[in-house]
Each structure stands twice: as structure tokens, then as C-alpha cells.
Amino acid sequence: MLLLLVLAITALLALLDYVKKLHRFPSIPTARPNHPVIGNALLFRGTDLQQKFERFNRVFRVDRLVKGWLGPMMYIGVAHPDLVQRVLTDPNCLQKPFYYDFFSMRNGLLTAKYDVWKPSRKVLNRTFNTRFLNDSIPAFRKCSQVMVDRMKCCPESIPVDVLPYTMQCTLEMICATSMGLDVLEKADNKQFVESMEVFLRKVATRIFHPLSYIDVIYRRTENYTQLERARHFCLDYAKQTIDKRRAALENQSISTKEDHEFRRKIIIDQVLEMEGDDELNDQNLRDQIMTFVAAGSDTVGHGVAHACLFLAIFPDLQEKLATEIVTVLPSEEVDITPETLKNLTFLDKFFKETMRVAPPAPMIARSNMEEIELDGFRFPPDTIFIMNFYELHRRADIWGPHADRFDPENFSEERSQGRHPFGYLPFSGGSRNCIGLRYAMINAKIMLIYIVRNFRLRTHLRFEDVKFLMGITLHLAFKHAIVLERRN
């Protein structure tokens, strides 16, 4: 009897809380379907991640703001680029909402609370400087060559899923440049990639299932068991690589300025030098390295695979890119340098268009530490703001009447002139944007140079067939099945 009374009171309080929220900001449209207690949870019913992604995108097809609930938690969808800019550049909107805690990486730049993120970002900002990026190019070239050598073992007439090749390549790149490790033959690379895929998928599943916000319920689920297993493997992978680098440094004699400058090229070395400070302890270091490795391999690996698929779908664009590559880089003996990359203007436009159509992180969230005003509405602290870059990149008022088409000329100088600075955000925006955005653009372009130089890509798929899944990062709803035909 007592239990029933408690349940009844709990249900009544939840209903009253829902009614109270329903009457807040009444002139902001509400996401549908919307129900007491569960809010918009029915948007994510079933197991079809493609349908969930499409349903959630429809919520953001408004001009400026939309409100909704993930269970009892209200969120504000921010759709217009003026408002997106306002949120992402406000110094009081640099906090991450509670569900970033589901990653269980309290120190990583992607997930850390503001007070942890700020000093870490300050320390790590200088690691992605121009010199580091330029010095990373030889490693990018080596890994790209190994990738195409693996691809050459594939039969030429049978479609091949290129994603495992691009993912392994980006993992090897980030390990080489962030930790100074040659992991080309590391036995557990494949398992790390697979574990990271599971980890991200399970975190996304929890975010969009409000009942799983309650730890006592969630810890009894199979989703929790699989997430923890994958997370621990990834953390162990990061720890092993850190330990190897630390041991290498202890055996290395740094006696000259040149030696010291060489060390400054490696991200982990700069962080390890600060281990005596309170800013970056051992757990912090492990979280940071896992964030670098995971984000660097997953986002770029999928981005390059998407680009390969679009090249195969549009053979005329593929040949235009192949011609440019041969013109600027007539042989493999010609070095790829920052200058030659600048001269590959069509490659730049093509990959930017890939990032527009398929942004690596399709949705992000922020919460405010102090009251913020948007469109005359005053939102109290701890309001959750969600920004959907996938839909932002398809707004007709930014990209024109054919925003749903794939067109690299969207990034021509003429069309780019006057475009809203927050209308294109493949790597987020503001001071809490992706720290590795220039790094990602360079290694992705080098991978594509090697792929297009060695293969002609074909597929039976059409652009309108391309669908994506609900998740933390943007994943294709099916395999990147492409026929790899050798070029002469």
C-alpha cells in the first residue's frame, strides 16, 4: 500500500512538473509527439536508428527555436544561425549538459565540465600549432600509402566496404602524431576501432532513452554491460600507448635544442612534461589521449569513407578531382606540402561539401551557466540547448533552393561571399569548437589524394539512397560498398 502511495505521489509530481513546463515559453513551438512524463521519448521508439535520426531531424525544421523534453528534462532546439552563433560564442554557454557524463571521461575536452575543460584547453591549444600540423604530413603520407597498399589486395570487380580501411588509417595517423608510436602492425588496432564504435553507439542509445538516465535501472541493462566492456578496452588501449611513450622518453637523452624541438612535435610529450602540475594528472592524460584517438579516428575515418562514396556516386566530380591531383602532383615523388594542398582547390571544395552534407558530429548540446536571452526569451541557468548541424547545413536561406543536392561549388569564392559564419559548422564553433579541425582537414585530404591517385571508384548507389543513423557521430546506414578499380 505504501509503495502504491509513493508511486502515485511520484506520478502526480511528474505530471505537475510537466504541466508547469508546458506553460513556459508558450510561444515557442513544441516538438511532437509530446506526452506527460516521457516528453518526446516516442520519437526514439523502436530499434531503427535511421528512422530515429530522421524523426529527430524533423524537430529542427523550424526557423528559430523549438522546445521539447527528453523525459522530464526540457531542451531548446536552436535552429537559426544567428541564434546558434549567440549560444556558441557566449562565454556563459560553455558548459556541457548532464548526459555528456554518460561518456565517463570527465577530463576529455569533448565531455569535460567547464571548470575542467578551460585549463586543459589552454594547455592543449598550443599542441595543434602550424608547425605540428606541417611536421605531421610525412606520417599522414606513410599511413595513406599503407592504406592504399591494403586496398590493392581487394578484388577489382567486387564492392568493398572502404570504412575499415579509412578507420584503421586514421587510427594509425593519430597514434603516430599524438603519441609518436608506429602502430602499423599493432595487433589490437582493429579491436580498438570496433570497441569505439560500440562505445559511441551505446552512449547514444542511453542519451535518447530517458529511463536509462536513472543509474539504478541502467546498470541492470545489457546496454550498460556492453558499453562498459568497450569503454574499458579503449581506456586500456590509451593507457598502454601512454606507458610505452613514457618508457621511451625515460630512455631518451635530451641534450640538444634540436632534440628538444623534436619532442615538441608530439602531443603526448607536451602533456607528459606537465604531469607535475595539477592541471593534467594521470587520469586526465588517459582521458585526453582517448578523446584524441577516438575523435580523430572516428570522425575523419567516417568522413573520408563518406567522401569516397560521393566520389563513386558522382564520377564526373571524381575525374575532375583526379585531373587536379595529377596536375598539382604529377608523380608520387612530388612532396605533399602545405603549399601543394592549398593549390588543390577543388579537393578543398569537395571535402568541405562532404562535411556539409555529412557533418562528423551532426548534433551537439550546451547548457548555460547564467541566464541568457534568445529572441526575447530569458532562459534560466542549466537550460539545455541542442544544435542540429545536419539540418543547419540544409537550410535553403543559407544554401539556396538546392541545399539538398551535393555541389562542391557551394564553396566557390563567389557563393561563399556573405554566407553566415555560423551557417557551416562541421567542427562546431566558438571557443569550444573542435581543437583538431585543421588537423582533420589535412589528413583527410592526404588520404583522398592517395585513394583517387590509385583507384577509380564505382558504386550502384545514388545520392538519394544515402541515409544516416542516429548517433554521437554521423554513420552511414549501410556499408560504404565501393568497387575499387586500379588506375594506370
Coordinates of C-alpha atoms in Angstrom, one line a residue:
M1 CA 0.0 0.0 0.0
L2 CA 2.8 2.4 0.9
L3 CA 4.6 1.6 -2.4
L4 CA 1.4 2.4 -4.4
L5 CA 1.1 5.7 -2.5
V6 CA 4.7 6.6 -3.2
L7 CA 4.2 5.8 -6.9
A8 CA 1.0 7.8 -7.1
I9 CA 2.7 10.8 -5.5
T10 CA 5.7 10.5 -7.8
A11 CA 3.4 10.3 -10.9
L12 CA 1.4 13.3 -9.7
L13 CA 4.6 15.4 -9.1
A14 CA 5.9 14.4 -12.5
L15 CA 2.6 15.4 -14.2
L16 CA 2.5 18.8 -12.3
D17 CA 6.1 19.4 -13.4
Y18 CA 5.2 18.6 -17.0
V19 CA 2.2 21.0 -16.9
K20 CA 4.4 23.7 -15.4
K21 CA 7.0 23.3 -18.2
L22 CA 4.3 23.1 -20.9
H23 CA 3.2 26.6 -20.0
R24 CA 6.7 28.1 -20.0
F25 CA 7.7 29.8 -23.2
P26 CA 4.2 29.1 -24.7
S27 CA 5.0 31.0 -28.0
I28 CA 7.9 28.6 -28.8
P29 CA 6.7 25.7 -30.9
T30 CA 6.8 22.3 -29.2
A31 CA 8.3 19.2 -30.7
R32 CA 5.7 16.4 -31.4
P33 CA 4.7 13.9 -30.3
N34 CA 4.9 15.2 -26.7
H35 CA 3.4 13.3 -23.8
P36 CA 3.3 13.7 -20.0
V37 CA 6.4 12.4 -18.1
I38 CA 8.1 10.8 -21.2
G39 CA 8.1 14.0 -23.3
N40 CA 9.4 13.3 -26.8
A41 CA 10.7 9.9 -26.0
L42 CA 8.4 8.2 -28.6
L43 CA 10.5 9.9 -31.3
F44 CA 13.1 7.3 -30.4
R45 CA 10.8 4.2 -30.1
G46 CA 11.9 1.0 -31.8
T47 CA 15.4 0.0 -32.8
D48 CA 15.7 1.5 -36.3
L49 CA 18.4 4.1 -35.8
Q50 CA 17.8 5.5 -39.3
Q51 CA 14.2 6.3 -38.5
K52 CA 15.2 7.8 -35.2
F53 CA 17.6 10.1 -36.9
E54 CA 15.0 11.2 -39.5
R55 CA 12.4 11.8 -36.8
F56 CA 14.7 13.9 -34.7
N57 CA 15.9 16.0 -37.7
R58 CA 12.2 16.9 -38.4
V59 CA 12.1 18.5 -34.9
F60 CA 14.6 21.1 -36.1
R61 CA 12.9 22.1 -39.3
V62 CA 11.7 25.3 -37.8
D63 CA 13.0 28.8 -38.4
R64 CA 14.4 29.8 -35.0
L65 CA 13.6 27.9 -31.8
V66 CA 11.7 24.7 -30.7
K67 CA 11.2 23.2 -27.3
G68 CA 10.9 19.6 -26.2
W69 CA 11.6 17.1 -23.5
L70 CA 13.8 14.1 -23.1
G71 CA 11.7 12.6 -20.3
P72 CA 11.3 15.3 -17.7
M73 CA 14.4 17.3 -19.0
M74 CA 13.4 20.3 -21.2
Y75 CA 15.6 21.2 -24.1
I76 CA 15.6 24.1 -26.5
G77 CA 16.4 23.3 -30.1
V78 CA 18.3 26.2 -31.7
A79 CA 17.8 26.3 -35.5
H80 CA 18.7 29.7 -36.9
P81 CA 22.4 30.6 -37.5
D82 CA 22.0 33.9 -35.6
L83 CA 20.9 32.1 -32.5
V84 CA 23.4 29.3 -32.9
Q85 CA 26.1 31.9 -33.0
R86 CA 24.7 33.6 -29.9
V87 CA 24.8 30.3 -28.0
L88 CA 28.2 29.1 -29.2
T89 CA 30.0 32.4 -28.6
D90 CA 28.5 33.3 -25.3
P91 CA 31.1 32.7 -22.5
N92 CA 28.3 31.6 -20.2
C93 CA 27.3 28.8 -22.6
L94 CA 30.4 26.7 -22.5
Q95 CA 29.0 24.1 -20.2
K96 CA 28.1 20.6 -21.3
P97 CA 24.7 19.1 -20.2
F98 CA 24.5 16.2 -17.9
Y99 CA 24.3 13.5 -20.5
Y100 CA 27.9 14.1 -21.6
D101 CA 28.6 12.5 -18.2
F102 CA 27.5 9.2 -19.8
F103 CA 30.9 9.0 -21.6
S104 CA 32.5 8.6 -18.1
M105 CA 35.5 10.7 -19.3
R106 CA 35.3 13.7 -17.0
N107 CA 38.6 15.1 -18.2
G108 CA 38.3 14.8 -22.0
L109 CA 38.0 18.0 -24.0
L110 CA 34.8 16.7 -25.6
T111 CA 32.9 15.8 -22.5
A112 CA 34.5 17.8 -19.6
K113 CA 32.6 20.3 -17.5
Y114 CA 33.6 23.9 -17.9
D115 CA 36.0 24.2 -14.9
V116 CA 37.9 21.1 -16.1
W117 CA 37.8 22.0 -19.8
K118 CA 39.1 25.5 -19.6
P119 CA 42.6 24.8 -18.1
S120 CA 43.0 21.7 -20.2
R121 CA 42.1 23.5 -23.4
K122 CA 44.6 26.3 -22.5
V123 CA 47.4 23.7 -22.1
L124 CA 46.5 21.7 -25.2
N125 CA 45.8 24.6 -27.6
R126 CA 49.4 25.1 -28.4
T127 CA 49.8 21.4 -29.5
F128 CA 47.9 21.9 -32.7
N129 CA 50.0 24.7 -34.0
T130 CA 51.1 25.2 -37.6
R131 CA 54.5 23.6 -37.1
F132 CA 53.0 20.5 -35.6
L133 CA 50.5 20.2 -38.5
N134 CA 53.2 20.6 -41.1
D135 CA 55.5 18.2 -39.4
S136 CA 52.7 15.6 -39.3
I137 CA 52.4 15.4 -43.1
P138 CA 55.1 12.7 -43.6
A139 CA 53.3 10.5 -41.1
F140 CA 50.0 11.1 -42.9
R141 CA 51.6 10.2 -46.2
K142 CA 53.2 7.0 -44.8
C143 CA 49.8 5.8 -43.3
S144 CA 47.9 6.7 -46.5
Q145 CA 50.3 4.7 -48.6
V146 CA 49.9 1.7 -46.3
M147 CA 46.1 2.1 -46.6
V148 CA 46.1 2.0 -50.4
D149 CA 48.5 -0.9 -50.4
R150 CA 46.0 -2.8 -48.3
M151 CA 43.2 -1.7 -50.6
K152 CA 45.1 -3.1 -53.6
C153 CA 44.7 -6.6 -52.2
C154 CA 40.9 -6.3 -52.8
P155 CA 39.3 -7.8 -55.9
E156 CA 38.6 -5.2 -58.5
S157 CA 35.2 -6.3 -59.6
I158 CA 33.5 -6.8 -56.2
P159 CA 32.3 -3.9 -54.0
V160 CA 34.4 -3.4 -50.9
D161 CA 33.5 -1.6 -47.7
V162 CA 36.1 1.1 -47.5
L163 CA 35.3 2.2 -44.0
P164 CA 37.6 -0.4 -42.2
Y165 CA 40.5 0.8 -44.3
T166 CA 39.9 4.5 -43.7
M167 CA 39.3 3.9 -40.0
Q168 CA 42.5 1.9 -39.5
C169 CA 44.4 4.6 -41.4
T170 CA 43.1 7.5 -39.2
L171 CA 43.8 5.5 -36.1
E172 CA 47.4 4.9 -37.2
M173 CA 47.8 8.6 -38.0
I174 CA 46.5 9.9 -34.7
C175 CA 48.7 7.4 -32.8
A176 CA 51.8 8.3 -34.8
T177 CA 51.3 12.1 -34.4
S178 CA 49.9 12.3 -30.9
M179 CA 52.0 9.7 -29.3
G180 CA 55.0 9.1 -31.5
L181 CA 54.1 5.5 -31.9
D182 CA 54.4 3.4 -35.0
V183 CA 51.2 1.3 -34.7
L184 CA 51.0 0.0 -38.2
E185 CA 51.3 -3.6 -37.0
K186 CA 49.7 -3.2 -33.6
A187 CA 47.6 -6.3 -33.1
D188 CA 44.7 -4.7 -31.3
N189 CA 44.0 -1.8 -33.7
K190 CA 41.0 -3.5 -35.2
Q191 CA 39.6 -4.3 -31.8
F192 CA 40.0 -0.7 -30.7
V193 CA 38.1 0.6 -33.7
E194 CA 35.3 -1.9 -33.1
S195 CA 35.2 -1.1 -29.4
M196 CA 35.0 2.6 -30.1
E197 CA 32.1 2.0 -32.5
V198 CA 30.2 0.1 -29.7
F199 CA 31.1 2.6 -27.1
L200 CA 29.7 5.6 -29.1
R201 CA 26.6 3.7 -30.2
K202 CA 25.8 2.6 -26.6
V203 CA 26.3 6.2 -25.2
A204 CA 23.9 7.5 -27.9
T205 CA 21.3 4.8 -27.0
R206 CA 21.4 5.9 -23.4
I207 CA 21.0 9.6 -24.3
F208 CA 17.9 9.0 -26.2
H209 CA 16.2 6.7 -23.7
P210 CA 15.2 8.9 -20.7
L211 CA 14.5 5.9 -18.4
S212 CA 18.2 4.9 -18.7
Y213 CA 19.1 8.2 -17.0
I214 CA 18.4 6.5 -13.7
D215 CA 21.6 4.7 -12.8
V216 CA 20.0 2.0 -10.7
I217 CA 17.9 1.0 -13.7
Y218 CA 20.6 1.5 -16.4
R219 CA 23.2 -0.6 -14.6
R220 CA 21.0 -3.7 -14.9
T221 CA 20.8 -3.5 -18.7
E222 CA 22.8 -5.3 -21.3
N223 CA 23.5 -1.9 -22.9
Y224 CA 25.4 -0.9 -19.8
T225 CA 27.4 -4.1 -19.8
Q226 CA 28.4 -3.7 -23.4
L227 CA 29.2 0.0 -23.0
E228 CA 31.5 -0.6 -20.0
R229 CA 33.3 -3.5 -21.7
A230 CA 34.0 -1.4 -24.8
R231 CA 35.0 1.7 -22.7
H232 CA 37.4 -0.2 -20.6
F233 CA 39.1 -1.7 -23.6
C234 CA 39.5 1.7 -25.2
L235 CA 40.9 3.2 -21.9
D236 CA 43.3 0.3 -21.6
Y237 CA 44.5 0.9 -25.2
A238 CA 45.1 4.5 -24.3
K239 CA 46.9 3.6 -21.1
Q240 CA 49.2 1.1 -22.9
T241 CA 50.2 3.6 -25.5
I242 CA 50.9 6.3 -22.8
D243 CA 53.0 3.8 -20.9
K244 CA 55.0 2.9 -24.0
R245 CA 55.7 6.6 -24.8
R246 CA 56.6 7.4 -21.2
A247 CA 59.1 4.5 -21.1
A248 CA 60.6 5.6 -24.4
L249 CA 61.0 9.2 -23.1
E250 CA 62.7 7.9 -19.9
N251 CA 65.3 6.1 -22.1
Q252 CA 65.8 9.0 -24.4
S253 CA 68.6 11.5 -23.7
I254 CA 67.5 15.1 -24.5
S255 CA 70.8 17.0 -24.7
T256 CA 70.4 19.4 -27.6
K257 CA 68.0 22.1 -28.6
E258 CA 67.2 20.1 -31.8
D259 CA 66.2 17.0 -29.7
H260 CA 64.0 19.2 -27.5
E261 CA 62.3 20.7 -30.5
F262 CA 61.7 17.3 -32.0
R263 CA 59.9 16.3 -28.8
R264 CA 57.7 19.3 -29.0
K265 CA 56.2 17.9 -32.2
I266 CA 54.5 15.1 -30.3
I267 CA 51.3 16.0 -28.4
I268 CA 51.8 13.5 -25.6
D269 CA 55.3 14.7 -24.9
Q270 CA 54.0 18.2 -24.2
V271 CA 51.3 16.8 -21.9
L272 CA 53.7 14.5 -20.1
E273 CA 56.0 17.4 -19.3
M274 CA 53.2 18.9 -17.3
E275 CA 52.4 15.8 -15.2
G276 CA 53.9 17.6 -12.2
D277 CA 51.2 20.2 -12.4
D278 CA 47.7 19.8 -11.0
E279 CA 46.2 20.7 -14.4
L280 CA 46.8 17.3 -16.0
N281 CA 47.1 14.3 -13.8
D282 CA 47.4 10.6 -15.0
Q283 CA 43.6 10.1 -15.2
N284 CA 43.3 13.4 -17.1
L285 CA 46.1 12.3 -19.5
R286 CA 44.3 9.0 -20.2
D287 CA 41.0 10.7 -20.9
Q288 CA 42.7 13.3 -23.1
I289 CA 44.5 10.7 -25.2
M290 CA 41.4 8.5 -25.5
T291 CA 39.5 11.6 -26.7
F292 CA 42.1 12.5 -29.3
V293 CA 42.4 8.9 -30.5
A294 CA 38.6 8.3 -30.6
A295 CA 37.6 11.6 -32.1
G296 CA 40.5 11.7 -34.5
S297 CA 39.9 8.2 -35.9
D298 CA 36.1 8.0 -35.9
T299 CA 35.2 11.4 -37.3
V300 CA 37.9 11.5 -40.0
G301 CA 37.6 7.8 -40.8
H302 CA 33.9 8.1 -41.5
G303 CA 34.3 11.5 -43.2
V304 CA 36.8 10.1 -45.8
A305 CA 34.6 7.0 -46.3
H306 CA 31.7 9.3 -47.0
A307 CA 33.8 11.3 -49.4
C308 CA 34.8 8.1 -51.3
L309 CA 31.1 7.2 -51.6
F310 CA 30.3 10.6 -53.0
L311 CA 33.2 10.3 -55.5
A312 CA 31.8 7.0 -56.6
I313 CA 28.3 8.4 -56.9
F314 CA 29.5 11.4 -59.0
P315 CA 32.1 10.1 -61.5
D316 CA 32.4 13.5 -63.2
L317 CA 33.4 15.1 -60.0
Q318 CA 35.8 12.2 -59.3
E319 CA 37.6 12.7 -62.6
K320 CA 37.7 16.5 -62.1
L321 CA 39.5 15.8 -58.8
A322 CA 41.8 13.2 -60.4
T323 CA 42.8 15.7 -63.0
E324 CA 43.6 18.3 -60.4
I325 CA 45.7 15.9 -58.4
V326 CA 47.7 14.8 -61.4
T327 CA 48.2 18.5 -62.4
V328 CA 49.4 19.6 -59.0
L329 CA 51.2 16.4 -58.0
P330 CA 52.3 14.8 -61.3
S331 CA 54.1 11.9 -59.7
E332 CA 54.4 10.3 -56.3
E333 CA 57.9 11.7 -56.0
V334 CA 56.4 15.2 -55.7
D335 CA 56.1 16.1 -52.0
I336 CA 52.8 16.9 -50.5
T337 CA 53.3 20.2 -48.6
P338 CA 51.1 22.8 -47.1
E339 CA 51.6 24.8 -50.4
T340 CA 50.5 22.0 -52.7
L341 CA 47.5 21.3 -50.5
K342 CA 46.5 25.0 -51.0
N343 CA 46.8 24.5 -54.7
L344 CA 44.3 21.6 -54.7
T345 CA 41.3 24.0 -54.7
F346 CA 38.7 21.5 -56.0
L347 CA 39.8 18.9 -53.3
D348 CA 39.1 21.6 -50.7
K349 CA 35.7 22.4 -52.1
F350 CA 34.8 18.7 -52.5
F351 CA 35.7 17.7 -48.9
K352 CA 34.0 20.8 -47.4
E353 CA 30.9 19.8 -49.3
T354 CA 31.2 16.3 -47.9
M355 CA 31.4 17.8 -44.4
R356 CA 28.3 19.9 -45.2
V357 CA 26.2 17.0 -46.4
A358 CA 27.6 14.7 -43.7
P359 CA 28.9 16.7 -40.7
P360 CA 31.0 14.5 -38.4
A361 CA 29.1 15.5 -35.3
P362 CA 25.6 16.1 -36.5
M363 CA 24.2 17.4 -33.2
I364 CA 25.8 19.0 -30.1
A365 CA 24.5 20.4 -26.9
R366 CA 25.4 23.2 -24.5
S367 CA 24.0 24.5 -21.2
N368 CA 24.2 28.0 -19.8
M369 CA 25.9 28.9 -16.5
E370 CA 24.0 32.2 -16.3
E371 CA 20.7 33.5 -17.7
I372 CA 20.8 34.0 -21.4
E373 CA 18.3 35.8 -23.7
L374 CA 17.3 34.5 -27.2
D375 CA 14.6 36.1 -29.3
G376 CA 13.3 37.9 -26.2
F377 CA 13.0 34.8 -24.1
R378 CA 15.1 34.6 -20.9
F379 CA 16.4 31.1 -20.3
P380 CA 17.5 30.3 -16.7
P381 CA 20.8 28.7 -15.9
D382 CA 21.2 25.0 -16.8
T383 CA 18.9 25.2 -19.8
I384 CA 19.9 22.6 -22.4
F385 CA 20.4 23.9 -25.9
I386 CA 20.6 21.5 -28.8
M387 CA 22.0 22.5 -32.2
N388 CA 21.5 20.2 -35.2
F389 CA 24.2 20.9 -37.7
Y390 CA 22.8 18.3 -40.1
E391 CA 19.7 20.4 -40.6
L392 CA 21.6 23.7 -40.3
H393 CA 23.6 22.6 -43.4
R394 CA 20.4 22.1 -45.3
R395 CA 18.7 25.5 -44.7
A396 CA 17.6 27.0 -48.0
D397 CA 18.1 30.5 -46.7
I398 CA 21.8 29.7 -46.3
W399 CA 22.5 27.2 -49.1
G400 CA 19.9 28.1 -51.7
P401 CA 16.9 26.2 -53.1
H402 CA 19.0 23.1 -54.0
A403 CA 20.5 22.7 -50.5
D404 CA 19.7 19.0 -50.5
R405 CA 22.0 18.4 -53.5
F406 CA 25.7 17.6 -53.5
D407 CA 27.5 20.5 -55.1
P408 CA 31.2 21.4 -54.3
E409 CA 30.6 24.8 -55.9
N410 CA 28.8 25.7 -52.7
F411 CA 32.3 26.6 -51.5
S412 CA 33.4 28.6 -54.5
E413 CA 34.6 32.1 -53.7
E414 CA 31.5 33.7 -55.3
R415 CA 28.9 31.6 -53.4
S416 CA 30.8 31.8 -50.1
Q417 CA 30.9 35.5 -50.1
G418 CA 28.5 36.9 -47.5
R419 CA 27.5 33.5 -46.1
H420 CA 26.6 33.4 -42.5
P421 CA 29.7 32.5 -40.5
F422 CA 27.7 30.1 -38.3
G423 CA 25.8 28.5 -41.3
Y424 CA 28.6 25.9 -41.8
L425 CA 29.8 24.1 -38.6
P426 CA 31.2 20.7 -39.4
F427 CA 33.6 21.1 -36.4
S428 CA 31.3 23.2 -34.2
G429 CA 32.0 26.8 -33.5
G430 CA 33.1 29.3 -30.8
S431 CA 35.8 28.8 -28.3
R432 CA 34.7 25.2 -27.5
N433 CA 35.0 24.1 -31.1
C434 CA 37.0 21.0 -32.2
I435 CA 40.6 21.6 -31.3
G436 CA 41.7 19.3 -34.2
L437 CA 39.8 20.8 -37.1
R438 CA 42.8 21.8 -39.2
Y439 CA 44.5 18.5 -38.4
A440 CA 41.4 16.7 -39.6
M441 CA 41.2 18.6 -42.9
I442 CA 44.9 18.0 -43.7
N443 CA 45.0 14.2 -43.0
A444 CA 41.6 13.7 -44.8
K445 CA 42.8 15.5 -47.9
I446 CA 46.0 13.4 -48.0
M447 CA 44.1 10.2 -47.7
L448 CA 41.8 11.2 -50.6
I449 CA 44.8 12.2 -52.7
Y450 CA 46.3 8.7 -52.3
I451 CA 42.9 7.0 -52.9
V452 CA 42.0 8.9 -56.0
R453 CA 45.5 8.7 -57.4
N454 CA 45.4 4.9 -57.1
F455 CA 41.8 3.9 -57.7
R456 CA 38.7 4.8 -59.8
L457 CA 35.7 4.4 -57.5
R458 CA 32.4 3.0 -58.7
T459 CA 29.1 2.2 -57.0
H460 CA 25.5 1.4 -57.9
L461 CA 24.2 3.7 -55.2
R462 CA 22.5 7.0 -56.0
F463 CA 22.9 10.2 -53.8
E464 CA 19.2 10.0 -52.8
D465 CA 19.9 6.5 -51.4
V466 CA 22.3 7.8 -48.8
K467 CA 20.8 7.6 -45.3
F468 CA 22.4 8.0 -41.9
L469 CA 22.0 6.6 -38.4
M470 CA 21.2 8.3 -35.1
G471 CA 24.4 8.6 -33.1
I472 CA 27.1 10.7 -31.5
T473 CA 28.9 10.9 -34.8
L474 CA 27.4 10.5 -38.3
H475 CA 27.5 6.9 -39.5
L476 CA 26.1 5.7 -42.8
A477 CA 23.0 3.4 -42.6
F478 CA 24.8 0.7 -44.7
K479 CA 28.3 -0.2 -45.7
H480 CA 30.4 2.1 -47.9
A481 CA 30.3 -0.5 -50.6
I482 CA 32.6 0.7 -53.5
V483 CA 34.3 -1.1 -56.4
L484 CA 38.0 -0.2 -56.3
E485 CA 39.2 -0.2 -59.9
R486 CA 43.0 0.3 -60.3
R487 CA 44.1 3.4 -62.2
N488 CA 47.0 3.0 -64.6

